[in-house]
Amino acid sequence: MTETNFINILIAEDNEISREMMASVLRTQGYNIHGAIDGETAIKVIQDYAIDVALVDLNMSPVGGLEFVRYLVTEGSKIPVVIITGDDSADILTEASSLGVRRVLQKPVEPDRLIELVRRVLKREGINPTPMGVEVHETHFSPEELMLKTIALADQNARARHGGPFGAIVADKEGHILGEGKNGITSRVDPTAHAEVMAIRKAADKLGKSDLSECIIYCSSQPTSVGKAVIKSVGIKQVYFGLTSDDIGQIRLNITPDEPEYKQLCQDKALEMIKNLSKQS
């Protein structure tokens, strides 16, 4: 068993990127993290450690999250379980509820939501959510962690068929997340809903300004032409990306339209409008 001064959290998730992202978030709060790649390895973890909270993905292979929960019920274990899923179908949630699971965390997992939910679960179990002897600090991430989270966003977006494998995160220079975005061209029926644009919108809204010159943007792939234009317009000077256009090959070809034809019309009237405005200023 581990030291009682520390709170042990199990993260059972077969997607390594998602698992490590959640682990990095919770480690900033001083928790001990134990990872598992499926329900079977999760069972081994709870046999070896005194787990305080289990975060369990439903769709793991070969042994899924529900099988793990059934094992807990059979053994009479009282470990509180939080189901993690991108599937909001009533049948799955009903089955989880029938096994005693009342807490569900929807993907993509938001760091602040994750921290708050774990704290709430611990309090209900009568456990102080601040580990003894551990300094809890504000959630921030390294560039590598931010890129891993960006890739996780892209992966979740593609699996949900919301607009392709494209994600983006805007962060400050200390690694605090200001805005996350996923490509929503399909799901939102919005041709401007590029991942970079969505992340920049959220960051600007959070900061209350459109000047993001002190920010950094992380993109799962090279920004689109629309994304590049918006990045430049808000003054972002540093861009990290995971894939080049060549890396994603045919996926890119399927969504990139032909270059439009540009023609100038009514230049004289447009110039007259600008001249009139300059006289008024």
GROMACS .gro file of C-alpha atoms in nm, residues 83-191:
model
  109
   83ILE     CA    1  -1.685   0.719  -1.603
   84ILE     CA    2  -1.502   0.898  -1.887
   85THR     CA    3  -1.670   0.880  -2.225
   86GLY     CA    4  -1.729   1.059  -2.551
   87ASP     CA    5  -2.051   0.860  -2.596
   88ASP     CA    6  -2.360   1.021  -2.446
   89SER     CA    7  -2.606   0.751  -2.552
   90ALA     CA    8  -2.875   0.682  -2.295
   91ASP     CA    9  -2.820   0.304  -2.297
   92ILE     CA   10  -2.456   0.324  -2.188
   93LEU     CA   11  -2.522   0.585  -1.920
   94THR     CA   12  -2.820   0.386  -1.791
   95GLU     CA   13  -2.610   0.071  -1.763
   96ALA     CA   14  -2.337   0.258  -1.578
   97SER     CA   15  -2.598   0.404  -1.343
   98SER     CA   16  -2.740   0.057  -1.273
   99LEU     CA   17  -2.393  -0.044  -1.150
  100GLY     CA   18  -2.385   0.245  -0.907
  101VAL     CA   19  -2.188   0.496  -1.115
  102ARG     CA   20  -2.334   0.844  -1.078
  103ARG     CA   21  -2.046   1.052  -1.207
  104VAL     CA   22  -1.971   1.098  -1.577
  105LEU     CA   23  -1.698   1.311  -1.734
  106GLN     CA   24  -1.751   1.384  -2.102
  107LYS     CA   25  -1.465   1.394  -2.351
  108PRO     CA   26  -1.277   1.603  -2.438
  109VAL     CA   27  -1.178   1.639  -2.075
  110GLU     CA   28  -1.140   1.999  -1.959
  111PRO     CA   29  -0.860   2.040  -1.699
  112ASP     CA   30  -1.056   2.266  -1.464
  113ARG     CA   31  -1.360   2.040  -1.484
  114LEU     CA   32  -1.143   1.735  -1.411
  115ILE     CA   33  -0.984   1.893  -1.104
  116GLU     CA   34  -1.316   2.015  -0.967
  117LEU     CA   35  -1.489   1.680  -1.015
  118VAL     CA   36  -1.209   1.489  -0.839
  119ARG     CA   37  -1.217   1.733  -0.548
  120ARG     CA   38  -1.595   1.700  -0.520
  121VAL     CA   39  -1.579   1.319  -0.521
  122LEU     CA   40  -1.308   1.318  -0.254
  123LYS     CA   41  -1.508   1.552  -0.030
  124ARG     CA   42  -1.812   1.326  -0.057
  125GLU     CA   43  -1.592   1.039   0.055
  126GLY     CA   44  -1.478   1.241   0.355
  127ILE     CA   45  -1.127   1.291   0.219
  128ASN     CA   46  -0.947   1.624   0.228
  129PRO     CA   47  -0.892   1.696  -0.146
  130THR     CA   48  -0.559   1.870  -0.073
  131PRO     CA   49  -0.290   1.603  -0.019
  132MET     CA   50  -0.086   1.643   0.300
  133GLY     CA   51   0.266   1.768   0.260
  134VAL     CA   52   0.221   1.848  -0.107
  135GLU     CA   53   0.222   2.197  -0.248
  136VAL     CA   54  -0.070   2.246  -0.488
  137HIS     CA   55  -0.003   2.499  -0.760
  138GLU     CA   56  -0.191   2.651  -1.048
  139THR     CA   57  -0.241   2.425  -1.347
  140HIS     CA   58   0.015   2.492  -1.616
  141PHE     CA   59   0.180   2.275  -1.879
  142SER     CA   60   0.507   2.236  -2.063
  143PRO     CA   61   0.510   2.288  -2.442
  144GLU     CA   62   0.522   1.910  -2.489
  145GLU     CA   63   0.222   1.858  -2.260
  146LEU     CA   64   0.027   2.128  -2.442
  147MET     CA   65   0.103   1.965  -2.775
  148LEU     CA   66  -0.004   1.624  -2.643
  149LYS     CA   67  -0.331   1.776  -2.528
  150THR     CA   68  -0.374   1.941  -2.868
  151ILE     CA   69  -0.323   1.607  -3.042
  152ALA     CA   70  -0.575   1.449  -2.802
  153LEU     CA   71  -0.831   1.714  -2.901
  154ALA     CA   72  -0.770   1.638  -3.268
  155ASP     CA   73  -0.801   1.265  -3.210
  156GLN     CA   74  -1.130   1.302  -3.020
  157ASN     CA   75  -1.269   1.535  -3.284
  158ALA     CA   76  -1.188   1.293  -3.565
  159ARG     CA   77  -1.337   0.995  -3.380
  160ALA     CA   78  -1.656   1.192  -3.317
  161ARG     CA   79  -1.663   1.293  -3.686
  162HIS     CA   80  -1.711   1.657  -3.598
  163GLY     CA   81  -1.468   1.798  -3.854
  164GLY     CA   82  -1.146   1.605  -3.891
  165PRO     CA   83  -0.829   1.548  -3.685
  166PHE     CA   84  -0.759   1.911  -3.607
  167GLY     CA   85  -0.718   2.073  -3.266
  168ALA     CA   86  -0.556   2.387  -3.127
  169ILE     CA   87  -0.474   2.543  -2.790
  170VAL     CA   88  -0.383   2.901  -2.704
  171ALA     CA   89  -0.173   2.938  -2.388
  172ASP     CA   90   0.024   3.209  -2.217
  173LYS     CA   91   0.401   3.189  -2.187
  174GLU     CA   92   0.373   3.023  -1.844
  175GLY     CA   93   0.174   2.735  -1.994
  176HIS     CA   94  -0.172   2.825  -1.867
  177ILE     CA   95  -0.445   2.732  -2.115
  178LEU     CA   96  -0.651   3.028  -2.235
  179GLY     CA   97  -0.855   2.866  -2.510
  180GLU     CA   98  -0.907   2.530  -2.678
  181GLY     CA   99  -1.051   2.469  -3.023
  182LYS     CA  100  -1.147   2.182  -3.251
  183ASN     CA  101  -1.238   2.189  -3.616
  184GLY     CA  102  -1.614   2.228  -3.625
  185ILE     CA  103  -1.677   2.286  -3.994
  186THR     CA  104  -1.894   1.974  -4.011
  187SER     CA  105  -2.062   1.975  -3.669
  188ARG     CA  106  -2.129   2.351  -3.656
  189VAL     CA  107  -2.194   2.393  -4.029
  190ASP     CA  108  -1.955   2.686  -4.002
  191PRO     CA  109  -1.685   2.725  -4.270
   0.00000   0.00000   0.00000
